[in-house]
């Protein structure tokens, strides 16, 4: 693990404070009273000018400081405003989502707070899925197939009670989904994440963001920022022979005036590693630069996608039919960047299965065409479960840092 770096600011708007104190040499001269007054006042006038200029810029919008929602602080560009180095799992920063529904993509996991699914060791956060028949049901397959399960601490307003009825069994996997909602969110900034993706068939890791307040309405109207998503299969290819498993990662913005409109096609970037390397083999640096004009995704120093909407904002970028649906962002705080002009919070999770895995891949998903996908997936476990090899199947996060934009 690399030594961790911490950032601090030591200047005021480009003015070196040291230049206002002392001189490198002295020389005695006789001057008029007016000249003497000028000499005395000049440094004070310069300082006043700089401070007044900074205040004016903040007041009139020439500077767009990052804002934190919980106490309204502002920060100078480049100043670090939030970070987690994962020396421990800080529950003042992260809370669990506990539910059956995952992200609404037909995934196969229960999200709960079992310690084996998320923990910190040696400054790294590990998040990995396990079989629910072992972690949740104590090895009792009958409870998986026909049991009733109520999740304590449920965060889903639709409820967390499920009655299985074979072949419609309970979710065959359990994992964790952590979020900073209510603890930290921000608008505009430079995000830097160092992480390693998991290696494990049909796992779906993600480091991403959702809006804190859903100002513009339900998904996707208020937006979604996907910093990095991947698939855990080492050997998964599309019909063109391109590896879409752990050798590929994607970054995406989701936005649209209402479901099912989604302009992600105009805001998606992806990249592949060299063959037989993969984002699961080592740590990589994922960055997002988010300001009042654009959102840019960077992987290991290489830009993978820059999303800079035109004058008509994301409504124009997504080419939504204005004659059929109205623009929900026209009166936004920053109409060009809306819905990405409000506060967003972080989410970390490892999902299992679901719609992120295309049916035309090789090999195809083991639940393809099944009327009982949970059961089909579980009964195929002899093929995929051996790839879930302890911490190799974990998404490992070294740090997340946010700098003011």
XYZ file of C-alpha atoms in Angstrom:
405
model
C 0.000 0.000 0.000
C 1.324 3.434 -0.888
C 2.064 6.131 1.671
C -0.964 8.378 1.973
C -0.804 12.043 1.190
C -2.685 14.877 2.808
C -3.291 18.271 1.175
C -3.324 21.722 2.855
C -3.676 25.269 1.450
C -1.052 27.982 2.365
C -2.004 30.991 0.270
C -4.709 33.618 -0.095
C -5.831 34.032 -3.685
C -2.296 33.716 -5.013
C -0.899 36.291 -2.583
C 2.204 35.091 -0.726
C 1.729 36.256 2.841
C 5.496 36.299 3.330
C 5.829 39.077 0.758
C 3.942 41.434 3.101
C 6.415 41.046 5.960
C 9.979 42.399 6.146
C 12.491 43.248 3.436
C 15.659 41.512 2.366
C 17.840 44.595 2.834
C 17.636 48.077 4.314
C 18.683 51.431 2.928
C 18.448 54.773 4.715
C 17.010 57.601 2.631
C 15.454 60.912 3.393
C 12.024 61.404 1.898
C 9.128 63.792 2.114
C 6.234 63.158 4.483
C 3.974 62.350 1.523
C 6.437 59.756 0.196
C 6.814 58.283 3.660
C 3.040 57.942 3.983
C 2.921 56.189 0.604
C 5.617 53.730 1.679
C 3.743 52.910 4.873
C 0.328 52.563 3.257
C 1.273 50.599 0.125
C 1.395 47.113 1.720
C -1.866 47.801 3.554
C -3.569 48.976 0.380
C -2.310 45.908 -1.473
C -3.668 43.580 1.198
C -7.008 45.427 1.255
C -7.192 45.232 -2.526
C -6.617 41.485 -2.584
C -9.125 40.798 0.176
C -11.732 43.054 -1.415
C -11.188 41.401 -4.797
C -11.646 37.936 -3.297
C -14.805 39.000 -1.473
C -16.217 40.569 -4.613
C -15.515 37.464 -6.676
C -17.267 35.270 -4.151
C -20.224 37.628 -4.056
C -20.650 37.923 -7.805
C -19.879 34.369 -8.819
C -16.444 34.739 -10.428
C -15.340 32.003 -8.025
C -17.546 28.927 -7.527
C -16.400 27.396 -4.234
C -17.461 23.886 -3.300
C -20.276 23.868 -0.762
C -21.004 21.242 1.889
C -24.669 20.911 2.719
C -24.409 20.109 6.414
C -22.852 23.356 7.592
C -22.569 25.642 4.544
C -18.762 25.970 4.585
C -16.914 27.066 1.468
C -13.386 26.196 0.383
C -10.723 27.695 -1.852
C -10.053 25.886 -5.142
C -7.704 22.939 -4.572
C -8.352 22.739 -0.841
C -9.292 19.284 0.414
C -12.789 19.358 1.866
C -13.439 15.707 2.737
C -11.526 12.453 2.769
C -11.632 8.940 4.068
C -8.322 7.087 4.291
C -10.098 4.006 5.731
C -7.993 3.614 8.826
C -11.249 2.197 10.202
C -14.875 1.999 9.065
C -16.041 5.422 10.214
C -19.734 5.207 11.039
C -19.943 8.998 11.341
C -19.294 9.054 7.573
C -20.907 5.854 6.293
C -24.251 4.214 6.958
C -25.768 1.023 5.566
C -28.631 0.673 3.165
C -30.588 -2.412 4.188
C -33.046 -3.774 1.652
C -34.024 -6.541 -0.751
C -34.389 -4.394 -3.843
C -30.789 -3.302 -4.448
C -30.654 -0.790 -7.254
C -33.848 -1.952 -8.925
C -32.019 -3.894 -11.655
C -33.097 -7.388 -10.684
C -29.917 -8.131 -8.740
C -29.533 -11.260 -6.620
C -28.235 -9.842 -3.322
C -29.686 -8.798 -0.009
C -28.060 -5.627 1.329
C -27.453 -5.881 5.082
C -24.698 -5.002 7.565
C -22.953 -8.342 8.206
C -19.336 -7.722 9.163
C -17.910 -10.305 6.769
C -19.301 -8.319 3.816
C -17.543 -5.020 4.644
C -14.571 -4.385 6.914
C -11.301 -2.449 7.117
C -7.888 -4.078 7.341
C -4.495 -2.334 7.069
C -6.015 0.899 5.785
C -8.136 -0.741 3.072
C -11.927 -1.071 2.964
C -12.950 -4.494 1.663
C -16.481 -5.114 0.364
C -17.425 -8.583 -0.869
C -20.551 -10.708 -1.341
C -21.192 -14.074 0.283
C -23.817 -16.782 -0.093
C -26.951 -15.860 1.839
C -27.625 -19.531 2.669
C -24.494 -19.405 4.859
C -24.399 -15.780 6.089
C -28.128 -15.167 6.574
C -29.801 -18.583 6.842
C -27.156 -20.455 8.833
C -26.629 -23.135 6.208
C -30.331 -24.052 6.069
C -31.238 -24.392 2.381
C -34.919 -24.854 3.246
C -35.014 -21.318 4.695
C -33.434 -20.019 1.499
C -36.052 -21.852 -0.570
C -39.196 -21.258 1.508
C -38.318 -19.119 4.531
C -39.691 -15.817 5.726
C -37.083 -13.107 6.219
C -37.443 -9.677 7.818
C -34.449 -7.338 7.649
C -33.830 -5.373 10.851
C -32.973 -1.720 10.372
C -34.677 -1.657 6.977
C -34.007 1.511 4.954
C -36.517 0.719 2.200
C -39.797 2.584 2.583
C -41.520 -0.273 0.731
C -40.643 -2.705 3.510
C -38.072 -5.415 4.163
C -40.076 -8.586 4.652
C -40.019 -11.406 2.134
C -41.707 -14.796 2.037
C -39.985 -17.225 -0.315
C -42.004 -19.899 -2.095
C -39.998 -22.374 -4.159
C -39.069 -21.930 -7.011
C -39.254 -18.210 -6.144
C -36.546 -18.422 -3.501
C -34.921 -15.730 -1.383
C -31.945 -13.824 -2.766
C -28.992 -16.238 -3.019
C -26.317 -13.623 -2.136
C -25.761 -11.012 0.571
C -23.549 -7.929 0.358
C -23.201 -4.365 1.656
C -24.079 -0.942 0.291
C -22.582 2.020 2.156
C -23.497 5.670 1.658
C -22.651 9.117 3.040
C -26.238 10.373 2.763
C -27.010 12.725 5.636
C -23.343 12.854 6.649
C -21.556 14.337 3.628
C -22.651 15.665 0.267
C -21.312 18.405 -1.956
C -21.705 20.283 -5.207
C -18.716 20.690 -7.556
C -15.307 19.312 -6.745
C -12.376 17.131 -7.772
C -12.832 13.535 -6.639
C -9.873 11.154 -6.383
C -10.414 7.462 -5.555
C -7.819 4.703 -5.330
C -9.442 1.289 -5.581
C -9.222 -2.248 -6.908
C -12.232 -3.955 -8.448
C -13.250 -7.487 -7.413
C -12.570 -10.718 -9.256
C -15.628 -12.957 -9.010
C -18.085 -14.111 -11.650
C -21.334 -12.132 -11.862
C -20.273 -9.531 -9.273
C -21.027 -5.893 -10.057
C -18.936 -3.366 -8.081
C -19.688 0.348 -8.137
C -18.393 3.607 -6.661
C -20.981 6.231 -7.477
C -23.161 9.145 -6.346
C -26.827 10.041 -5.975
C -28.510 13.382 -5.218
C -28.999 14.315 -1.596
C -32.402 15.964 -1.999
C -33.847 14.788 -5.383
C -34.783 18.379 -6.215
C -35.827 17.641 -9.799
C -37.835 14.497 -9.139
C -37.378 10.747 -9.082
C -34.703 8.878 -11.042
C -33.289 9.849 -13.486
C -34.570 13.450 -13.284
C -32.265 14.388 -10.380
C -29.235 12.641 -11.880
C -26.696 9.933 -11.047
C -22.892 10.043 -11.249
C -21.172 6.672 -11.737
C -17.467 7.100 -10.991
C -16.526 3.493 -11.758
C -18.495 0.328 -12.516
C -17.148 -3.040 -13.587
C -18.011 -6.726 -13.859
C -16.091 -9.312 -11.854
C -15.838 -12.021 -14.537
C -12.305 -12.347 -15.845
C -13.512 -14.138 -18.951
C -16.616 -12.392 -20.274
C -16.775 -11.093 -23.852
C -19.361 -9.398 -26.037
C -20.350 -10.588 -29.552
C -17.358 -8.680 -30.962
C -14.919 -10.507 -28.715
C -14.266 -7.482 -26.467
C -13.707 -8.286 -22.807
C -16.573 -6.674 -20.877
C -15.578 -8.273 -17.588
C -12.898 -7.149 -15.167
C -10.702 -5.802 -17.985
C -13.282 -3.072 -18.652
C -14.609 -0.210 -16.519
C -17.177 2.466 -17.230
C -18.086 5.942 -15.954
C -21.521 7.356 -16.684
C -23.952 10.175 -16.006
C -27.609 9.191 -15.881
C -30.154 11.968 -16.432
C -33.534 12.414 -18.034
C -36.743 14.419 -17.602
C -38.541 11.284 -16.377
C -38.444 7.510 -16.693
C -37.846 5.924 -19.223
C -35.979 8.864 -20.816
C -32.260 8.540 -20.062
C -29.466 10.435 -21.802
C -26.632 8.225 -20.508
C -25.703 7.361 -24.103
C -24.249 10.886 -24.470
C -22.414 10.792 -21.135
C -20.691 7.405 -20.961
C -16.979 6.678 -21.106
C -15.177 3.372 -20.758
C -11.747 1.857 -21.149
C -10.082 -1.552 -21.118
C -6.796 -2.653 -19.682
C -4.368 -4.774 -21.655
C -5.338 -8.430 -21.978
C -4.924 -10.540 -18.858
C -4.457 -7.517 -16.625
C -7.815 -6.125 -15.538
C -8.990 -3.586 -13.011
C -9.209 -6.447 -10.502
C -5.472 -7.191 -10.588
C -4.201 -3.970 -9.019
C -5.238 -0.590 -7.639
C -6.113 2.213 -10.069
C -6.833 5.927 -9.673
C -10.320 7.108 -10.638
C -10.976 10.853 -10.818
C -13.918 13.134 -11.495
C -13.572 16.853 -12.175
C -16.985 18.436 -11.638
C -17.457 22.178 -11.981
C -19.999 24.758 -13.146
C -19.286 23.954 -16.807
C -18.562 20.237 -17.198
C -17.954 16.810 -15.668
C -14.829 14.915 -16.683
C -13.868 11.304 -15.903
C -10.192 10.293 -15.658
C -8.603 6.857 -15.098
C -4.902 6.623 -14.207
C -4.351 10.110 -15.588
C -6.112 9.513 -18.919
C -9.384 11.268 -19.707
C -12.045 8.709 -20.625
C -14.989 11.089 -21.055
C -15.670 14.822 -20.868
C -19.320 15.849 -20.623
C -19.715 19.538 -21.390
C -23.361 20.274 -22.169
C -24.320 22.897 -24.791
C -26.178 26.112 -24.010
C -29.421 24.161 -23.687
C -27.930 22.058 -20.909
C -28.513 18.351 -20.399
C -31.957 18.553 -21.976
C -30.326 19.532 -25.260
C -27.436 17.108 -24.784
C -29.832 14.190 -24.294
C -31.864 15.215 -27.362
C -35.101 14.803 -25.458
C -38.281 15.562 -27.465
C -39.321 19.014 -26.324
C -42.667 18.661 -28.061
C -43.519 15.654 -25.901
C -42.025 16.452 -22.511
C -40.998 19.590 -20.626
C -37.507 20.431 -19.408
C -37.433 19.967 -15.595
C -34.084 21.768 -15.278
C -34.827 25.076 -17.014
C -35.142 26.922 -13.679
C -32.261 25.113 -11.990
C -29.599 26.766 -9.875
C -27.241 26.395 -12.844
C -29.511 25.487 -15.806
C -26.583 24.445 -18.003
C -25.431 21.793 -15.506
C -28.773 20.814 -13.956
C -29.478 18.256 -12.586
C -25.768 18.169 -11.697
C -25.993 21.522 -9.932
C -27.137 20.146 -6.579
C -25.474 18.230 -3.749
C -24.603 14.546 -4.263
C -23.436 11.886 -1.779
C -21.207 8.814 -2.213
C -22.315 5.174 -2.494
C -20.086 2.076 -2.386
C -21.507 -1.363 -3.120
C -20.910 -4.758 -4.668
C -24.055 -6.117 -6.318
C -24.539 -9.603 -7.781
C -26.162 -10.397 -11.123
C -28.913 -8.317 -12.632
C -29.470 -6.332 -15.806
C -25.890 -5.040 -16.019
C -24.915 -8.413 -17.493
C -26.051 -8.666 -21.148
C -27.723 -11.817 -22.392
C -25.558 -11.941 -25.529
C -22.264 -12.309 -23.667
C -20.022 -15.371 -23.744
C -20.577 -17.141 -21.466
C -24.216 -16.066 -21.074
C -25.607 -15.352 -17.608
C -26.652 -18.620 -15.933
C -30.124 -17.174 -15.325
C -30.698 -16.283 -18.989
C -34.283 -17.068 -20.024
C -35.185 -18.452 -16.598
C -38.565 -17.800 -15.022
C -36.881 -18.293 -11.621
C -33.570 -16.433 -11.978
C -32.632 -16.578 -8.253
C -32.981 -20.350 -8.269
C -31.188 -20.795 -11.602
C -28.275 -18.718 -10.364
C -28.012 -20.547 -7.035
C -28.202 -24.005 -8.569
C -25.392 -23.070 -10.982
C -23.078 -22.119 -8.074
C -20.646 -24.968 -8.709
C -19.589 -23.059 -11.838
C -19.233 -19.545 -10.414
C -18.808 -19.749 -6.639
C -15.193 -21.041 -6.817
C -14.278 -17.679 -8.441
C -15.371 -15.855 -5.255
C -11.998 -16.387 -3.617
C -11.999 -14.518 -0.284
C -10.584 -10.982 -0.618
C -9.904 -11.429 -4.332
C -13.684 -11.172 -4.692
C -13.749 -7.906 -2.730
C -13.819 -4.359 -4.009
C -10.889 -2.808 -2.149
C -10.882 0.961 -1.548
C -7.710 2.651 -0.338
C -9.025 6.220 -0.105
C -11.569 8.746 -1.339
C -10.593 12.419 -1.396
C -12.587 15.454 -2.455
C -10.926 18.754 -3.344
C -12.710 22.029 -3.954
C -13.161 22.856 -7.634
